[in-house]
């Protein structure tokens, strides 16, 4: 967690800055980039070869940045790994890295390119921002020398960081963020000694930044919103879709609603790895999103957002669910696995009904009505209250209505991409022990449902109209950050069977240094 001393220091600093927003709205852009990947090699390429690859990707990014600026965009976000891809170890990533200074140095690389050594990537990004009068958010690699006086200094004498940079509309470097929650396989990078809380102020609001896997943890993601009061999050990511609950557009749009902020998510476009899903999300509804598993081209999204923070009011996520008695259906509970977590389920056997299912401290209540009960499609209500231990350790409370892959109940929780059952209404709630709950609604063919549901103050996720498509899942995804490290010793990943770990690799969510492409 962020220390109280740091919070106090930043609060004092922020109070000395008069924040004046002269724009009530702004135009945001995100670019889902079909990255050009390097050849897989165990031998580092030359700096010239590395720059050649990065410039090929920057050529594509330049087209998106120029197009966004011509359409009036004030800021554009590009993906994690979008300039050099992946397939790296610690040595082979090195030719792609640059020394990225602290933004307090007041530097415009486009004007003074050699001030901090050879930094052609930062120079080009700066010039793209300056010449197009647009804020540019990009992901590159930072290198920092260290020596034996630092006990944590790596043997090769340098730190390497997965890094987001932001250049303002004058080309000035205004933000630098080192990713804190590295995903499994990112061994080419170091974890910063403490999580960094990075914000930047504009005339169209206060922005915060973090990267990919960071979104599942308290620091810096929640801290940025709750303690630093940002209006908008910019989010470079390289996200593999994992259904039913961790598809990119599904979870990222839910995070915007749950935290009450704008969220600009730019993903890599690489369908062969199930990498797609970018969006411009407001706290009340998605403004623009893209999910495409068929084509190979990138996609530019542009939409207008409010500049100021959204106040949805305080939601008591346990209020309604704790005030009613459990619904009795007589159905027998069963167990099934969702992304390696064992849920407790009840099958929805009727066209309409009220169901309750519980696990540990969490009880989930569902009221629903289907248009018709199709004999070849099975839906279930599930609950999970426990520590997730695959590709990370984090505590979850989840209530979910989902479609099972087949009528066999053992497939409830398997990835499902399409459905034909339509619901006329649904209301889902749970006795959550956290204020951090993210409401997800995902329709058939991985489509969102803008304007078709809302969250009530008493914690109900409620349809305001019949969903426009067949339902894949309706979910309340809760995070108990304070419980992330309980039982950790007994859940060491090394205790997992080798076969399980191979499956984990195939189901990876965020960026990595190896590739499962066969």
XYZ file of C-alpha atoms in Angstrom:
518
model
C 0.000 0.000 0.000
C 1.063 3.641 -0.474
C 2.540 4.999 2.755
C 0.691 7.726 4.706
C 3.836 9.855 4.576
C 3.840 9.799 0.775
C 0.150 10.634 0.644
C 0.669 13.583 2.997
C 3.602 14.856 0.938
C 1.706 14.672 -2.340
C -1.418 16.183 -0.790
C 0.628 19.192 0.333
C 2.212 19.483 -3.114
C -1.136 19.244 -4.879
C -2.673 21.852 -2.607
C -0.060 24.317 -3.838
C -1.196 23.895 -7.433
C -4.237 25.774 -8.648
C -6.010 23.386 -10.954
C -8.148 25.233 -13.453
C -10.065 23.257 -16.046
C -11.065 25.480 -18.918
C -12.683 22.673 -20.901
C -15.814 20.938 -19.655
C -15.416 18.175 -22.225
C -12.573 16.774 -24.285
C -12.089 14.397 -27.187
C -10.219 11.202 -26.361
C -8.647 8.683 -28.714
C -7.279 5.190 -28.187
C -5.515 3.113 -30.799
C -5.628 -0.673 -30.868
C -2.328 -1.352 -32.596
C -1.445 -4.416 -34.673
C 2.144 -4.479 -33.469
C 5.001 -5.626 -35.717
C 6.883 -8.206 -33.654
C 10.627 -8.826 -33.529
C 12.149 -12.122 -34.539
C 12.612 -14.493 -31.630
C 16.279 -14.628 -30.698
C 18.436 -15.429 -27.694
C 21.135 -13.076 -28.983
C 20.596 -9.308 -28.643
C 20.189 -7.446 -31.913
C 22.123 -4.268 -32.620
C 20.758 -0.916 -31.532
C 20.276 -0.067 -35.216
C 18.148 -3.186 -35.785
C 16.099 -2.418 -32.683
C 15.487 1.143 -33.872
C 14.470 -0.094 -37.309
C 11.736 -2.288 -35.801
C 10.564 0.452 -33.436
C 10.361 2.966 -36.272
C 8.180 0.578 -38.285
C 5.735 0.488 -35.383
C 6.060 4.227 -34.862
C 5.132 4.732 -38.516
C 1.809 3.023 -37.809
C 1.325 4.939 -34.571
C 2.080 8.176 -36.398
C -0.801 7.508 -38.788
C -3.187 6.991 -35.863
C -1.909 10.048 -33.980
C -2.195 12.283 -37.032
C -5.685 11.022 -37.808
C -6.827 11.513 -34.209
C -5.474 15.059 -34.134
C -7.240 15.941 -37.389
C -10.483 14.778 -35.772
C -9.963 17.110 -32.832
C -8.627 14.672 -30.246
C -6.888 16.223 -27.263
C -5.176 13.001 -26.132
C -4.391 9.593 -27.628
C -3.423 6.411 -25.773
C -1.398 3.645 -27.449
C -0.831 0.079 -26.159
C 1.654 -1.586 -23.864
C 4.403 -3.281 -25.917
C 3.147 -1.302 -28.907
C 6.560 -0.054 -30.040
C 8.649 -3.230 -29.831
C 6.333 -6.164 -29.079
C 7.469 -9.083 -26.918
C 9.537 -12.306 -27.109
C 12.343 -10.849 -24.985
C 14.567 -11.844 -22.098
C 16.576 -9.413 -19.992
C 19.469 -9.242 -22.469
C 17.519 -9.125 -25.715
C 15.274 -6.245 -24.586
C 18.274 -4.039 -23.792
C 18.876 -2.596 -27.308
C 15.278 -1.312 -27.273
C 15.623 0.661 -24.034
C 16.294 4.363 -23.503
C 17.110 6.411 -20.429
C 13.863 8.198 -19.584
C 14.444 11.132 -17.211
C 12.195 12.342 -14.422
C 9.629 14.699 -16.028
C 10.587 17.400 -13.527
C 13.628 18.140 -15.733
C 11.293 20.164 -18.004
C 12.328 18.572 -21.303
C 10.956 18.694 -24.827
C 12.918 15.976 -26.675
C 11.764 17.294 -30.045
C 13.603 20.558 -29.330
C 16.604 19.161 -27.436
C 16.999 15.541 -28.576
C 20.487 14.893 -27.158
C 20.030 16.398 -23.715
C 19.808 12.961 -22.069
C 21.880 10.881 -24.454
C 20.681 9.027 -27.515
C 16.868 9.017 -27.232
C 15.417 8.801 -30.759
C 12.189 7.082 -29.658
C 11.400 9.789 -27.124
C 12.345 12.417 -29.693
C 9.940 10.994 -32.244
C 7.072 10.665 -29.752
C 7.695 14.224 -28.594
C 7.640 15.541 -32.153
C 4.448 13.628 -32.933
C 2.808 15.275 -29.933
C 4.167 18.746 -30.733
C 3.490 18.768 -34.473
C -0.057 17.465 -33.983
C -0.822 19.503 -30.825
C -2.030 16.419 -28.968
C -1.124 14.590 -25.766
C 0.512 11.251 -26.621
C 0.598 8.301 -24.216
C 2.991 5.483 -25.159
C 4.723 2.475 -23.604
C 8.500 2.024 -23.920
C 11.374 0.627 -21.873
C 13.485 2.586 -19.395
C 17.021 1.751 -18.253
C 18.695 3.077 -15.113
C 22.286 2.303 -14.044
C 23.010 1.145 -10.498
C 26.057 -0.092 -8.568
C 27.145 -2.242 -5.649
C 26.174 0.433 -3.132
C 22.587 -0.506 -3.926
C 21.980 -3.983 -2.433
C 19.113 -4.567 -4.887
C 21.157 -3.677 -7.974
C 20.914 -6.508 -10.552
C 24.160 -8.293 -11.512
C 24.267 -6.524 -14.883
C 24.391 -3.139 -13.145
C 21.107 -1.686 -14.344
C 17.387 -1.558 -13.666
C 15.025 -2.105 -16.580
C 11.431 -0.950 -16.350
C 8.240 -1.412 -18.325
C 7.432 2.288 -18.701
C 4.596 4.544 -19.790
C 5.409 8.061 -20.959
C 3.181 11.049 -21.655
C 4.084 14.001 -23.884
C 1.872 17.076 -23.833
C 0.674 19.041 -26.849
C 3.938 21.021 -26.871
C 6.000 17.823 -26.920
C 7.080 18.115 -23.294
C 7.597 14.967 -21.214
C 5.002 15.384 -18.455
C 4.669 11.882 -16.994
C 6.705 8.699 -16.571
C 5.326 5.580 -14.891
C 7.215 2.366 -14.125
C 4.857 -0.633 -14.063
C 4.671 -2.082 -10.557
C 2.591 -5.254 -10.900
C 4.543 -7.196 -13.496
C 2.815 -10.183 -15.006
C 4.313 -13.659 -14.982
C 6.944 -13.894 -17.706
C 7.982 -10.227 -17.652
C 11.418 -11.231 -16.433
C 13.090 -8.719 -18.723
C 11.917 -5.956 -16.378
C 12.455 -5.031 -12.731
C 9.772 -4.173 -10.209
C 10.179 -0.620 -8.848
C 11.124 -0.479 -5.177
C 7.722 1.007 -4.377
C 4.575 1.668 -6.390
C 4.594 4.998 -8.184
C 1.524 7.228 -8.187
C 1.737 9.281 -11.376
C -0.674 12.044 -12.355
C -0.615 14.896 -14.843
C -2.886 17.915 -15.034
C -4.381 19.317 -18.214
C -6.930 21.994 -19.058
C -9.386 19.116 -19.547
C -8.941 17.357 -16.214
C -6.541 15.450 -14.005
C -5.192 12.168 -15.367
C -3.635 9.103 -13.763
C -1.723 6.296 -15.426
C -0.990 2.617 -14.850
C -0.407 -0.467 -16.985
C -2.243 -3.733 -17.705
C -1.959 -6.117 -14.699
C -1.882 -3.114 -12.338
C -5.652 -2.863 -12.721
C -6.225 -5.908 -10.507
C -4.424 -4.428 -7.489
C -4.887 -1.564 -5.049
C -1.633 0.257 -5.770
C -1.374 2.350 -7.757
C -4.789 1.912 -9.421
C -7.233 2.483 -6.563
C -4.950 4.999 -4.849
C -4.990 7.219 -7.933
C -8.769 7.487 -7.800
C -9.470 7.501 -4.068
C -6.552 9.580 -2.793
C -5.397 11.599 -5.799
C -8.846 12.276 -7.269
C -8.063 11.801 -10.935
C -10.828 12.314 -13.479
C -9.469 9.978 -16.153
C -7.191 6.939 -16.262
C -4.976 6.283 -19.295
C -4.235 2.584 -19.611
C -1.746 1.063 -22.068
C -2.263 -2.703 -22.044
C -1.353 -5.950 -23.774
C -4.353 -7.966 -22.620
C -5.321 -11.511 -23.537
C -9.047 -12.113 -23.207
C -10.015 -14.722 -20.614
C -13.730 -15.427 -20.477
C -16.063 -15.351 -18.667
C -14.916 -12.479 -16.406
C -11.608 -11.102 -17.698
C -12.327 -10.093 -21.254
C -10.730 -6.703 -21.898
C -13.760 -4.602 -22.813
C -15.847 -6.357 -20.162
C -13.523 -5.774 -17.216
C -12.135 -2.381 -18.204
C -15.594 -0.878 -18.726
C -16.676 -2.363 -15.382
C -13.672 -0.786 -13.630
C -14.678 2.633 -14.975
C -18.176 2.188 -13.541
C -16.996 0.774 -10.226
C -14.424 3.522 -9.655
C -16.412 6.414 -11.157
C -13.766 7.604 -13.634
C -13.182 7.878 -17.351
C -10.990 5.015 -18.566
C -8.996 5.074 -21.817
C -7.802 1.539 -22.603
C -5.547 0.861 -25.613
C -4.875 -2.821 -26.271
C -2.628 -4.672 -28.692
C -4.435 -6.168 -31.689
C -3.244 -9.740 -32.156
C -6.232 -12.105 -32.557
C -4.041 -15.211 -32.745
C -3.290 -14.647 -29.052
C -6.839 -13.497 -28.285
C -5.530 -9.968 -27.872
C -8.161 -7.399 -28.801
C -10.492 -5.120 -26.914
C -9.956 -1.383 -26.510
C -12.310 1.312 -25.389
C -13.216 4.784 -24.235
C -15.294 4.254 -21.120
C -17.208 6.825 -19.085
C -18.369 6.010 -15.539
C -21.999 5.715 -16.633
C -21.565 3.859 -19.930
C -19.031 2.935 -22.648
C -18.600 5.677 -25.231
C -16.720 3.610 -27.822
C -15.251 0.120 -27.815
C -13.670 -2.316 -30.231
C -13.504 -6.120 -30.153
C -12.374 -7.856 -33.335
C -11.085 -11.417 -33.583
C -11.378 -11.599 -37.381
C -9.241 -8.910 -39.002
C -5.550 -8.097 -38.672
C -5.762 -4.302 -38.835
C -5.506 -1.822 -36.000
C -8.403 0.401 -34.979
C -8.648 4.046 -33.917
C -11.460 4.969 -31.525
C -12.500 8.561 -30.811
C -15.173 9.926 -28.492
C -16.038 12.940 -26.349
C -15.962 12.728 -22.545
C -16.726 14.999 -19.620
C -13.571 16.485 -18.121
C -14.613 16.532 -14.478
C -15.005 13.610 -12.111
C -18.276 11.755 -12.008
C -19.990 11.307 -8.638
C -22.211 8.214 -8.768
C -22.946 8.442 -5.061
C -21.962 5.896 -2.473
C -23.034 2.349 -3.301
C -23.541 0.006 -0.372
C -22.811 -3.216 -2.196
C -24.229 -5.418 0.583
C -27.326 -3.368 1.474
C -30.031 -5.051 -0.580
C -28.573 -8.550 -0.467
C -28.264 -8.421 3.319
C -31.823 -7.198 3.778
C -33.634 -10.099 2.121
C -34.026 -13.757 2.947
C -32.347 -16.352 0.783
C -34.501 -17.514 -2.109
C -35.395 -21.202 -1.829
C -35.637 -23.140 -5.086
C -35.004 -26.719 -4.087
C -32.287 -26.994 -6.724
C -29.161 -28.875 -5.783
C -25.941 -26.893 -5.657
C -22.952 -28.069 -7.651
C -19.286 -27.122 -7.970
C -17.536 -26.052 -11.148
C -14.361 -24.171 -12.011
C -14.060 -20.664 -13.404
C -10.463 -19.756 -14.343
C -9.072 -22.200 -11.761
C -11.394 -21.027 -8.956
C -14.040 -23.429 -7.624
C -17.447 -21.722 -7.655
C -20.663 -22.885 -6.018
C -23.473 -22.917 -8.605
C -27.221 -23.326 -8.983
C -28.729 -24.152 -12.377
C -31.482 -21.837 -13.611
C -34.137 -24.402 -14.439
C -37.095 -22.125 -15.158
C -37.855 -19.309 -17.580
C -38.215 -16.936 -14.638
C -37.167 -17.180 -11.019
C -35.417 -16.001 -7.875
C -32.243 -17.792 -6.794
C -29.705 -17.559 -3.980
C -26.334 -19.293 -3.835
C -23.703 -18.841 -1.123
C -20.032 -19.559 -0.575
C -18.350 -18.683 2.733
C -19.379 -15.114 3.622
C -20.827 -14.280 0.204
C -24.462 -14.902 -0.741
C -25.573 -13.973 -4.264
C -29.206 -13.205 -5.121
C -30.621 -13.251 -8.642
C -34.043 -12.378 -10.004
C -34.492 -12.873 -13.739
C -36.841 -13.503 -16.611
C -35.835 -15.117 -19.891
C -37.726 -14.560 -23.118
C -37.783 -18.352 -23.396
C -35.943 -21.286 -21.847
C -33.946 -22.927 -24.614
C -33.347 -26.648 -24.012
C -29.836 -26.618 -25.499
C -28.545 -23.691 -23.377
C -27.925 -23.845 -19.630
C -27.405 -20.850 -17.346
C -26.261 -20.911 -13.746
C -25.862 -18.555 -10.798
C -22.455 -18.833 -9.149
C -20.621 -17.527 -6.100
C -16.910 -17.453 -5.263
C -15.340 -16.122 -2.078
C -11.655 -16.885 -1.889
C -8.034 -16.301 -2.808
C -7.242 -16.616 -6.496
C -3.717 -18.034 -6.850
C -3.067 -18.463 -10.591
C -0.877 -15.796 -12.336
C -0.975 -13.795 -9.132
C -2.436 -13.818 -5.641
C -5.569 -11.731 -5.129
C -8.748 -12.169 -3.099
C -12.078 -12.208 -4.924
C -15.768 -12.164 -4.131
C -17.769 -12.809 -7.292
C -21.487 -13.189 -8.005
C -22.149 -14.276 -11.562
C -24.944 -15.295 -13.891
C -23.326 -17.083 -16.803
C -24.028 -19.354 -19.715
C -22.488 -22.820 -19.430
C -20.508 -24.044 -22.412
C -22.737 -27.109 -22.888
C -25.758 -28.581 -21.069
C -23.240 -30.587 -19.024
C -23.021 -28.685 -15.719
C -19.331 -29.487 -15.479
C -18.744 -26.940 -18.259
C -20.210 -24.047 -16.278
C -17.359 -21.567 -16.069
C -15.659 -22.600 -19.306
C -15.063 -19.885 -21.893
C -18.183 -19.243 -23.983
C -18.276 -16.772 -26.863
C -21.848 -16.964 -28.175
C -25.376 -17.501 -26.918
C -28.950 -17.317 -28.198
C -30.940 -16.958 -24.945
C -32.389 -13.510 -24.385
C -33.307 -12.108 -20.994
C -36.157 -9.685 -20.437
C -34.759 -8.593 -17.061
C -32.203 -9.389 -14.382
C -31.284 -8.136 -10.912
C -28.078 -9.381 -9.272
C -26.763 -8.543 -5.798
C -24.456 -9.986 -3.140
C -23.418 -9.654 0.496
C -20.039 -8.208 -0.415
C -17.433 -7.431 2.202
C -15.802 -4.728 0.075
C -16.656 -1.383 -1.492
C -14.663 -2.311 -4.598
C -17.087 -4.143 -6.853
C -17.022 -3.941 -10.650
C -20.300 -4.598 -12.543
C -19.938 -6.546 -15.783
C -22.524 -7.250 -18.479
C -21.272 -9.092 -21.556
C -23.490 -10.114 -24.445
C -23.025 -12.732 -27.158
C -20.003 -12.288 -29.441
C -18.317 -10.217 -26.729
C -20.460 -7.113 -27.028
C -21.170 -4.583 -24.295
C -24.600 -3.256 -23.355
C -24.340 0.566 -23.124
C -27.272 2.170 -21.369
C -29.019 -1.142 -20.709
C -28.179 -1.596 -17.023
C -27.428 0.447 -13.949
C -26.153 0.014 -10.408
C -28.548 1.042 -7.646
C -27.361 2.595 -4.394
C -28.344 -0.581 -2.524
C -25.891 -2.686 -4.557
C -28.175 -4.194 -7.191
C -26.965 -4.589 -10.772
C -30.263 -4.082 -12.543
C -31.381 -4.139 -16.189
C -33.225 -0.975 -17.218
C -34.399 -2.525 -20.477
C -34.218 -5.979 -22.057
C -30.603 -6.574 -23.144
C -30.103 -5.956 -26.851
C -28.476 -9.354 -27.355
C -28.238 -12.813 -25.809
C -26.437 -12.797 -22.455
C -23.049 -14.385 -21.860
C -22.577 -13.164 -18.307
C -23.885 -10.692 -15.738
C -21.320 -10.366 -12.955
C -20.420 -8.440 -9.828
C -16.629 -8.788 -9.573
C -15.472 -7.848 -6.069
C -11.919 -7.303 -4.837
C -10.881 -7.567 -1.184
C -7.432 -6.002 -1.468
C -6.693 -6.313 2.239
C -6.909 -10.119 1.979
C -4.537 -10.531 -0.972
C -1.749 -12.106 1.034
C -3.705 -14.403 3.344
C -2.990 -18.086 2.912
C -0.241 -17.143 0.442
C 2.276 -19.569 1.913
C -0.111 -22.456 1.390
C -0.911 -21.385 -2.169
C 2.606 -21.293 -3.567
C 2.386 -21.739 -7.327
C 5.239 -24.190 -7.211
C 2.855 -26.631 -5.587
C 0.728 -26.641 -8.716
C 1.008 -29.671 -10.972
C 3.136 -29.122 -14.112
C 0.137 -29.800 -16.309
C -1.849 -27.073 -14.606
C 0.970 -24.579 -15.068
C 1.081 -25.296 -18.794
C -2.601 -24.436 -19.007
C -1.961 -21.247 -17.053
C 0.597 -20.202 -19.648
C -1.984 -20.720 -22.380
C -4.523 -18.587 -20.516
C -2.255 -15.635 -19.791
C -3.975 -12.258 -19.386
C -1.252 -9.620 -19.758
C 2.050 -9.109 -21.512
C 4.898 -11.557 -21.245
C 8.386 -12.219 -22.549
C 7.610 -15.593 -24.093
C 5.023 -16.480 -26.682
C 2.611 -19.431 -26.704
C 2.233 -19.187 -30.487
C 3.065 -22.601 -31.809
